[in-house]
Amino acid sequence: MYVHDAFDRTFLQERVAEFRDQVARRLSGALTEEEFKPLRLMNGVYLQLHAYMLRVCIPYGTLNSTQLKALARVARRYDRGYGHFTTRQNIQFNWIKLAELPDAMAELAEVGIHGIQTSGNCIRNTTTDAFAGAARDEIEDPRLYAEVIRQWSTLHPEFTYLPRKFKIAITAAKHDRAATRVHDVGLRLRQRDGHTGFEVMVGGGLGRTPFIGQTIRDFLPKEDLLSYLEAILRTYNLGGRRDNIYKARVKIQVHEMGPEAFAEKVEAEWQAIRDGALRLDETAISAIADRFVNPDLPPLADHPPELTAALAEPAFARWHANSVAPHKAAGHAIVTLSLKPVGGPPGDCTADQMDAIADLADRYAYGEIRVAHEQNLVFPHVRQKDLPALWKALDAIGVATPNVGLVTDIISCPGLDYCSLANTRSIPIAQKLTERFADDARIADIGRLHVNISGCINACGHHHIGHIGILGVEKKDEEFFQITLGGKGNSKARLGELIGPAIPESEIVDAVERLVETYLELRTSPQETFIAAVERLGIEPFKERAYAPR
Amino acid sequence: MTSPLQRKLKIAGPTAITANRLADGVVVWLTAGGGWSLSIGEATVATTAEEVQRLLAIAQSDENTAVGAYAARVALTPEGHAIPVNLRERIRVGGPTITPAASPARAA
């Protein structure tokens, strides 16, 4: 965990006081809505269908138990007892009153969290691998660089009014768990000749016009990270379109210019600034690294007897198979807490669950929690011998559904039940799918399969990179859903392919089930995953079955 | 000269003006008296672009009470009360169609 210093604490307190004054002036009529709206958005406050929504930034998805308990308090005191974890590792509260927002923010500021950089045309919260600092396949903890980016980007005066929002994701692992190729900038840590640096990708993104990010620099030395990002942002800020909101993201600029021409502009700008104040020397990096307090993991052996004995129990073994990942430290494991119960809204977590999870984190996970972009939570450091007891405790509070990475681990936007932009609902589709695929043995047999659902073209549910993507469209006041197949968000990211006309709401669950059944029939073996089968066969055999009358 | 807003307005039936209450974002409906009601049944209903335009102007002049006013298609009950016709307005009137995660919430 990064520990804030006095500067950060003072800054947040002053920010809350400033927002309290702005809210008071709005409520008194001293500020017009036109004047107030950009101010609330800069603090993560949206106005949705039924109420104000507060989006709280969780920097690079890392929380400690004290912060999670603060989120639980806000959910209980100011909202309706729950929050919704998002695909950008943030949390949203759906029912907050404007007049109470400053009090809620003050409580969050006490523990170092806030809503800054969760809205508006600025550099948003940098996201990363939920397994960072624990993953066996990473070369270095990427959160250090995410924090470097946070300190550079927060309230950056030159980049507060960009053409559109700007999202950065960073990974340091072989397996990309941060979807870096579908961000405005994706950074992948690499090592070359003993030096750490980054592959830099730009122009990725989903939404109305999806693109996979293009690599514009194969290896950027780490000391040049901020100057190069500054050069990218300047290139975008000057050349990005401001005439059309739908063409204002950097992905459009990169697409229209071509990645080579974009890279040339970035390089030219970078040459002018690379040896200036933004150069990161070892002292600067160490100063930030020193403020990270990481758990002191004791030396332990893998496969302790407690774990071996528990694996004889089928229910535990099933959970262990998909919810527990290898840790870089022997005798430890990474545990994913599923926020995808059968019939539940994906990503929702009650205040009681948050409190219980915080307590369990203190007891079993060195007090640390992560938010995964798949809308689950993660305990990054758990002793393997504690896994059986932890599983029982997680199961008791409903966050041990053994479906992580499986067909019911659905990413879903809030959809029309909450969102003022949505065309259709998303959550009810996810709920029906989890009910259709409620059998644990069945979904284990189906294996890895990502279903992503968006309620509109803005694609907050990342439907383009779902193995099965579902996009809601409205036709004459009725909900219909398009299906895409073959998308994926990892290091070999690709966009799903539309399989045909939109399907009525009443038929979408059946259609998805037919796609799954087709896979089960056509796979060469249980080892061939759904996405591998789609890549081998193409969409045609799936398309025929999806539209076949039952 | 027709304003851009007027050009955009295509009124094809009964229409009410709705917005969100400034203080808490709750859905409200413009009433015949120029005030706001929590009940769509108390909304004043217009059927011509001219009338809708006039009501929108009233609504937008009161943004210290309600914000984001817009015209919403409605249907009428036999008694003449407005009811929502599309899913979006049905959800705004009736709340989310899902049961949120169950945790003890504060007293309303």
PDB file of N, CA and C in Angstrom, chain B residues 30-93:
ATOM      1  N   LEU B  30     -43.225  18.261 -14.060  1.00  0.00           N
ATOM      2  CA  LEU B  30     -43.779  19.626 -14.034  1.00  0.00           C
ATOM      3  C   LEU B  30     -45.298  19.567 -13.976  1.00  0.00           C
ATOM      4  N   THR B  31     -45.861  20.332 -13.049  1.00  0.00           N
ATOM      5  CA  THR B  31     -47.319  20.341 -12.889  1.00  0.00           C
ATOM      6  C   THR B  31     -47.931  21.548 -13.603  1.00  0.00           C
ATOM      7  N   ALA B  32     -49.230  21.530 -13.679  1.00  0.00           N
ATOM      8  CA  ALA B  32     -49.933  22.618 -14.372  1.00  0.00           C
ATOM      9  C   ALA B  32     -49.682  23.967 -13.699  1.00  0.00           C
ATOM     10  N   GLY B  33     -49.442  23.939 -12.399  1.00  0.00           N
ATOM     11  CA  GLY B  33     -49.210  25.190 -11.685  1.00  0.00           C
ATOM     12  C   GLY B  33     -47.782  25.697 -11.802  1.00  0.00           C
ATOM     13  N   GLY B  34     -46.945  24.955 -12.538  1.00  0.00           N
ATOM     14  CA  GLY B  34     -45.556  25.388 -12.694  1.00  0.00           C
ATOM     15  C   GLY B  34     -44.647  24.870 -11.604  1.00  0.00           C
ATOM     16  N   GLY B  35     -45.198  24.038 -10.715  1.00  0.00           N
ATOM     17  CA  GLY B  35     -44.365  23.430  -9.676  1.00  0.00           C
ATOM     18  C   GLY B  35     -43.912  22.045 -10.115  1.00  0.00           C
ATOM     19  N   TRP B  36     -43.376  21.307  -9.161  1.00  0.00           N
ATOM     20  CA  TRP B  36     -42.855  19.971  -9.467  1.00  0.00           C
ATOM     21  C   TRP B  36     -43.519  18.942  -8.567  1.00  0.00           C
ATOM     22  N   SER B  37     -43.812  17.807  -9.117  1.00  0.00           N
ATOM     23  CA  SER B  37     -44.418  16.724  -8.340  1.00  0.00           C
ATOM     24  C   SER B  37     -43.570  15.458  -8.483  1.00  0.00           C
ATOM     25  N   LEU B  38     -43.594  14.647  -7.429  1.00  0.00           N
ATOM     26  CA  LEU B  38     -42.922  13.349  -7.488  1.00  0.00           C
ATOM     27  C   LEU B  38     -43.746  12.351  -8.290  1.00  0.00           C
ATOM     28  N   SER B  39     -44.990  12.691  -8.525  1.00  0.00           N
ATOM     29  CA  SER B  39     -45.904  11.752  -9.184  1.00  0.00           C
ATOM     30  C   SER B  39     -46.124  12.137 -10.640  1.00  0.00           C
ATOM     31  N   ILE B  40     -45.864  11.200 -11.539  1.00  0.00           N
ATOM     32  CA  ILE B  40     -46.111  11.457 -12.961  1.00  0.00           C
ATOM     33  C   ILE B  40     -47.600  11.704 -13.200  1.00  0.00           C
ATOM     34  N   GLY B  41     -48.421  11.147 -12.353  1.00  0.00           N
ATOM     35  CA  GLY B  41     -49.870  11.337 -12.500  1.00  0.00           C
ATOM     36  C   GLY B  41     -50.301  12.779 -12.338  1.00  0.00           C
ATOM     37  N   GLU B  42     -49.472  13.560 -11.706  1.00  0.00           N
ATOM     38  CA  GLU B  42     -49.805  14.976 -11.510  1.00  0.00           C
ATOM     39  C   GLU B  42     -49.140  15.870 -12.558  1.00  0.00           C
ATOM     40  N   ALA B  43     -48.454  15.244 -13.518  1.00  0.00           N
ATOM     41  CA  ALA B  43     -47.762  16.041 -14.548  1.00  0.00           C
ATOM     42  C   ALA B  43     -48.773  16.718 -15.458  1.00  0.00           C
ATOM     43  N   THR B  44     -48.413  17.907 -15.890  1.00  0.00           N
ATOM     44  CA  THR B  44     -49.228  18.558 -16.920  1.00  0.00           C
ATOM     45  C   THR B  44     -48.807  17.992 -18.277  1.00  0.00           C
ATOM     46  N   VAL B  45     -49.776  17.802 -19.138  1.00  0.00           N
ATOM     47  CA  VAL B  45     -49.512  17.123 -20.407  1.00  0.00           C
ATOM     48  C   VAL B  45     -49.805  18.070 -21.569  1.00  0.00           C
ATOM     49  N   ALA B  46     -48.858  18.105 -22.495  1.00  0.00           N
ATOM     50  CA  ALA B  46     -49.027  18.933 -23.690  1.00  0.00           C
ATOM     51  C   ALA B  46     -49.058  18.030 -24.920  1.00  0.00           C
ATOM     52  N   THR B  47     -49.625  18.552 -25.991  1.00  0.00           N
ATOM     53  CA  THR B  47     -49.705  17.732 -27.214  1.00  0.00           C
ATOM     54  C   THR B  47     -49.172  18.454 -28.446  1.00  0.00           C
ATOM     55  N   THR B  48     -48.748  19.692 -28.287  1.00  0.00           N
ATOM     56  CA  THR B  48     -48.181  20.399 -29.439  1.00  0.00           C
ATOM     57  C   THR B  48     -46.778  20.883 -29.106  1.00  0.00           C
ATOM     58  N   ALA B  49     -45.965  21.042 -30.137  1.00  0.00           N
ATOM     59  CA  ALA B  49     -44.584  21.483 -29.933  1.00  0.00           C
ATOM     60  C   ALA B  49     -44.542  22.856 -29.266  1.00  0.00           C
ATOM     61  N   GLU B  50     -45.464  23.682 -29.661  1.00  0.00           N
ATOM     62  CA  GLU B  50     -45.498  25.036 -29.094  1.00  0.00           C
ATOM     63  C   GLU B  50     -45.738  24.988 -27.587  1.00  0.00           C
ATOM     64  N   GLU B  51     -46.675  24.135 -27.202  1.00  0.00           N
ATOM     65  CA  GLU B  51     -47.021  24.029 -25.787  1.00  0.00           C
ATOM     66  C   GLU B  51     -45.876  23.380 -24.995  1.00  0.00           C
ATOM     67  N   VAL B  52     -45.287  22.361 -25.592  1.00  0.00           N
ATOM     68  CA  VAL B  52     -44.154  21.705 -24.929  1.00  0.00           C
ATOM     69  C   VAL B  52     -43.010  22.693 -24.765  1.00  0.00           C
ATOM     70  N   GLN B  53     -42.784  23.487 -25.791  1.00  0.00           N
ATOM     71  CA  GLN B  53     -41.722  24.493 -25.733  1.00  0.00           C
ATOM     72  C   GLN B  53     -41.965  25.469 -24.589  1.00  0.00           C
ATOM     73  N   ARG B  54     -43.203  25.862 -24.426  1.00  0.00           N
ATOM     74  CA  ARG B  54     -43.540  26.806 -23.354  1.00  0.00           C
ATOM     75  C   ARG B  54     -43.301  26.171 -21.979  1.00  0.00           C
ATOM     76  N   LEU B  55     -43.705  24.912 -21.846  1.00  0.00           N
ATOM     77  CA  LEU B  55     -43.517  24.226 -20.566  1.00  0.00           C
ATOM     78  C   LEU B  55     -42.036  24.001 -20.267  1.00  0.00           C
ATOM     79  N   LEU B  56     -41.276  23.673 -21.311  1.00  0.00           N
ATOM     80  CA  LEU B  56     -39.832  23.481 -21.113  1.00  0.00           C
ATOM     81  C   LEU B  56     -39.171  24.778 -20.638  1.00  0.00           C
ATOM     82  N   ALA B  57     -39.624  25.868 -21.191  1.00  0.00           N
ATOM     83  CA  ALA B  57     -39.054  27.163 -20.782  1.00  0.00           C
ATOM     84  C   ALA B  57     -39.343  27.424 -19.306  1.00  0.00           C
ATOM     85  N   ILE B  58     -40.550  27.084 -18.893  1.00  0.00           N
ATOM     86  CA  ILE B  58     -40.903  27.238 -17.465  1.00  0.00           C
ATOM     87  C   ILE B  58     -39.989  26.357 -16.618  1.00  0.00           C
ATOM     88  N   ALA B  59     -39.842  25.106 -17.042  1.00  0.00           N
ATOM     89  CA  ALA B  59     -39.033  24.156 -16.271  1.00  0.00           C
ATOM     90  C   ALA B  59     -37.586  24.617 -16.184  1.00  0.00           C
ATOM     91  N   GLN B  60     -37.074  25.059 -17.313  1.00  0.00           N
ATOM     92  CA  GLN B  60     -35.660  25.425 -17.339  1.00  0.00           C
ATOM     93  C   GLN B  60     -35.373  26.727 -16.598  1.00  0.00           C
ATOM     94  N   SER B  61     -36.407  27.493 -16.362  1.00  0.00           N
ATOM     95  CA  SER B  61     -36.205  28.727 -15.595  1.00  0.00           C
ATOM     96  C   SER B  61     -36.177  28.439 -14.097  1.00  0.00           C
ATOM     97  N   ASP B  62     -36.458  27.203 -13.731  1.00  0.00           N
ATOM     98  CA  ASP B  62     -36.507  26.846 -12.313  1.00  0.00           C
ATOM     99  C   ASP B  62     -35.414  25.841 -11.976  1.00  0.00           C
ATOM    100  N   GLU B  63     -34.217  26.034 -12.497  1.00  0.00           N
ATOM    101  CA  GLU B  63     -33.182  25.014 -12.296  1.00  0.00           C
ATOM    102  C   GLU B  63     -32.573  25.051 -10.902  1.00  0.00           C
ATOM    103  N   ASN B  64     -33.033  25.947 -10.067  1.00  0.00           N
ATOM    104  CA  ASN B  64     -32.615  25.844  -8.670  1.00  0.00           C
ATOM    105  C   ASN B  64     -33.472  24.847  -7.901  1.00  0.00           C
ATOM    106  N   THR B  65     -34.521  24.355  -8.560  1.00  0.00           N
ATOM    107  CA  THR B  65     -35.332  23.293  -7.958  1.00  0.00           C
ATOM    108  C   THR B  65     -35.100  21.966  -8.667  1.00  0.00           C
ATOM    109  N   ALA B  66     -35.099  22.009  -9.993  1.00  0.00           N
ATOM    110  CA  ALA B  66     -34.962  20.770 -10.758  1.00  0.00           C
ATOM    111  C   ALA B  66     -34.042  21.014 -11.943  1.00  0.00           C
ATOM    112  N   VAL B  67     -33.239  20.006 -12.291  1.00  0.00           N
ATOM    113  CA  VAL B  67     -32.235  20.182 -13.342  1.00  0.00           C
ATOM    114  C   VAL B  67     -32.420  19.147 -14.447  1.00  0.00           C
ATOM    115  N   GLY B  68     -31.905  19.495 -15.615  1.00  0.00           N
ATOM    116  CA  GLY B  68     -31.910  18.553 -16.737  1.00  0.00           C
ATOM    117  C   GLY B  68     -33.290  18.311 -17.317  1.00  0.00           C
ATOM    118  N   ALA B  69     -34.140  19.320 -17.324  1.00  0.00           N
ATOM    119  CA  ALA B  69     -35.524  19.127 -17.800  1.00  0.00           C
ATOM    120  C   ALA B  69     -35.561  18.728 -19.272  1.00  0.00           C
ATOM    121  N   TYR B  70     -36.466  17.808 -19.588  1.00  0.00           N
ATOM    122  CA  TYR B  70     -36.673  17.421 -20.978  1.00  0.00           C
ATOM    123  C   TYR B  70     -38.108  16.941 -21.166  1.00  0.00           C
ATOM    124  N   ALA B  71     -38.489  16.839 -22.430  1.00  0.00           N
ATOM    125  CA  ALA B  71     -39.844  16.395 -22.758  1.00  0.00           C
ATOM    126  C   ALA B  71     -39.878  14.885 -22.883  1.00  0.00           C
ATOM    127  N   ALA B  72     -40.822  14.257 -22.222  1.00  0.00           N
ATOM    128  CA  ALA B  72     -40.935  12.794 -22.259  1.00  0.00           C
ATOM    129  C   ALA B  72     -42.312  12.400 -22.770  1.00  0.00           C
ATOM    130  N   ARG B  73     -42.313  11.448 -23.707  1.00  0.00           N
ATOM    131  CA  ARG B  73     -43.597  10.920 -24.177  1.00  0.00           C
ATOM    132  C   ARG B  73     -44.308  10.213 -23.037  1.00  0.00           C
ATOM    133  N   VAL B  74     -45.596  10.403 -22.963  1.00  0.00           N
ATOM    134  CA  VAL B  74     -46.395   9.720 -21.947  1.00  0.00           C
ATOM    135  C   VAL B  74     -47.668   9.200 -22.612  1.00  0.00           C
ATOM    136  N   ALA B  75     -48.345   8.343 -21.891  1.00  0.00           N
ATOM    137  CA  ALA B  75     -49.698   7.944 -22.302  1.00  0.00           C
ATOM    138  C   ALA B  75     -50.663   8.484 -21.261  1.00  0.00           C
ATOM    139  N   LEU B  76     -51.921   8.432 -21.585  1.00  0.00           N
ATOM    140  CA  LEU B  76     -52.917   8.951 -20.646  1.00  0.00           C
ATOM    141  C   LEU B  76     -53.850   7.835 -20.187  1.00  0.00           C
ATOM    142  N   THR B  77     -54.141   7.813 -18.900  1.00  0.00           N
ATOM    143  CA  THR B  77     -55.135   6.875 -18.380  1.00  0.00           C
ATOM    144  C   THR B  77     -56.519   7.385 -18.780  1.00  0.00           C
ATOM    145  N   PRO B  78     -57.548   6.547 -18.650  1.00  0.00           N
ATOM    146  CA  PRO B  78     -58.918   7.027 -18.957  1.00  0.00           C
ATOM    147  C   PRO B  78     -59.284   8.268 -18.144  1.00  0.00           C
ATOM    148  N   GLU B  79     -58.650   8.396 -16.984  1.00  0.00           N
ATOM    149  CA  GLU B  79     -58.949   9.581 -16.139  1.00  0.00           C
ATOM    150  C   GLU B  79     -58.125  10.791 -16.566  1.00  0.00           C
ATOM    151  N   GLY B  80     -57.223  10.594 -17.539  1.00  0.00           N
ATOM    152  CA  GLY B  80     -56.437  11.729 -18.039  1.00  0.00           C
ATOM    153  C   GLY B  80     -55.107  11.923 -17.343  1.00  0.00           C
ATOM    154  N   HIS B  81     -54.692  10.940 -16.535  1.00  0.00           N
ATOM    155  CA  HIS B  81     -53.392  11.068 -15.861  1.00  0.00           C
ATOM    156  C   HIS B  81     -52.282  10.481 -16.724  1.00  0.00           C
ATOM    157  N   ALA B  82     -51.128  11.115 -16.645  1.00  0.00           N
ATOM    158  CA  ALA B  82     -49.988  10.634 -17.429  1.00  0.00           C
ATOM    159  C   ALA B  82     -49.405   9.361 -16.820  1.00  0.00           C
ATOM    160  N   ILE B  83     -48.993   8.464 -17.702  1.00  0.00           N
ATOM    161  CA  ILE B  83     -48.240   7.275 -17.304  1.00  0.00           C
ATOM    162  C   ILE B  83     -47.082   7.116 -18.307  1.00  0.00           C
ATOM    163  N   PRO B  84     -45.982   6.503 -17.871  1.00  0.00           N
ATOM    164  CA  PRO B  84     -44.841   6.381 -18.789  1.00  0.00           C
ATOM    165  C   PRO B  84     -45.123   5.394 -19.910  1.00  0.00           C
ATOM    166  N   VAL B  85     -44.511   5.622 -21.066  1.00  0.00           N
ATOM    167  CA  VAL B  85     -44.727   4.697 -22.177  1.00  0.00           C
ATOM    168  C   VAL B  85     -43.492   3.900 -22.558  1.00  0.00           C
ATOM    169  N   ASN B  86     -42.302   4.430 -22.289  1.00  0.00           N
ATOM    170  CA  ASN B  86     -41.118   3.642 -22.666  1.00  0.00           C
ATOM    171  C   ASN B  86     -40.384   3.146 -21.421  1.00  0.00           C
ATOM    172  N   LEU B  87     -39.461   2.222 -21.644  1.00  0.00           N
ATOM    173  CA  LEU B  87     -38.792   1.567 -20.517  1.00  0.00           C
ATOM    174  C   LEU B  87     -38.023   2.565 -19.668  1.00  0.00           C
ATOM    175  N   ARG B  88     -37.356   3.483 -20.332  1.00  0.00           N
ATOM    176  CA  ARG B  88     -36.570   4.472 -19.588  1.00  0.00           C
ATOM    177  C   ARG B  88     -37.435   5.222 -18.579  1.00  0.00           C
ATOM    178  N   GLU B  89     -38.584   5.709 -19.037  1.00  0.00           N
ATOM    179  CA  GLU B  89     -39.447   6.472 -18.117  1.00  0.00           C
ATOM    180  C   GLU B  89     -40.129   5.548 -17.108  1.00  0.00           C
ATOM    181  N   ARG B  90     -40.409   4.320 -17.519  1.00  0.00           N
ATOM    182  CA  ARG B  90     -40.974   3.382 -16.531  1.00  0.00           C
ATOM    183  C   ARG B  90     -39.980   3.143 -15.397  1.00  0.00           C
ATOM    184  N   ILE B  91     -38.689   3.043 -15.754  1.00  0.00           N
ATOM    185  CA  ILE B  91     -37.671   2.840 -14.712  1.00  0.00           C
ATOM    186  C   ILE B  91     -37.495   4.105 -13.882  1.00  0.00           C
ATOM    187  N   ARG B  92     -37.550   5.242 -14.536  1.00  0.00           N
ATOM    188  CA  ARG B  92     -37.429   6.493 -13.757  1.00  0.00           C
ATOM    189  C   ARG B  92     -38.586   6.644 -12.783  1.00  0.00           C
ATOM    190  N   VAL B  93     -39.745   6.202 -13.196  1.00  0.00           N
ATOM    191  CA  VAL B  93     -40.930   6.318 -12.321  1.00  0.00           C
ATOM    192  C   VAL B  93     -40.927   5.225 -11.253  1.00  0.00           C
TER     193      VAL B  93
END
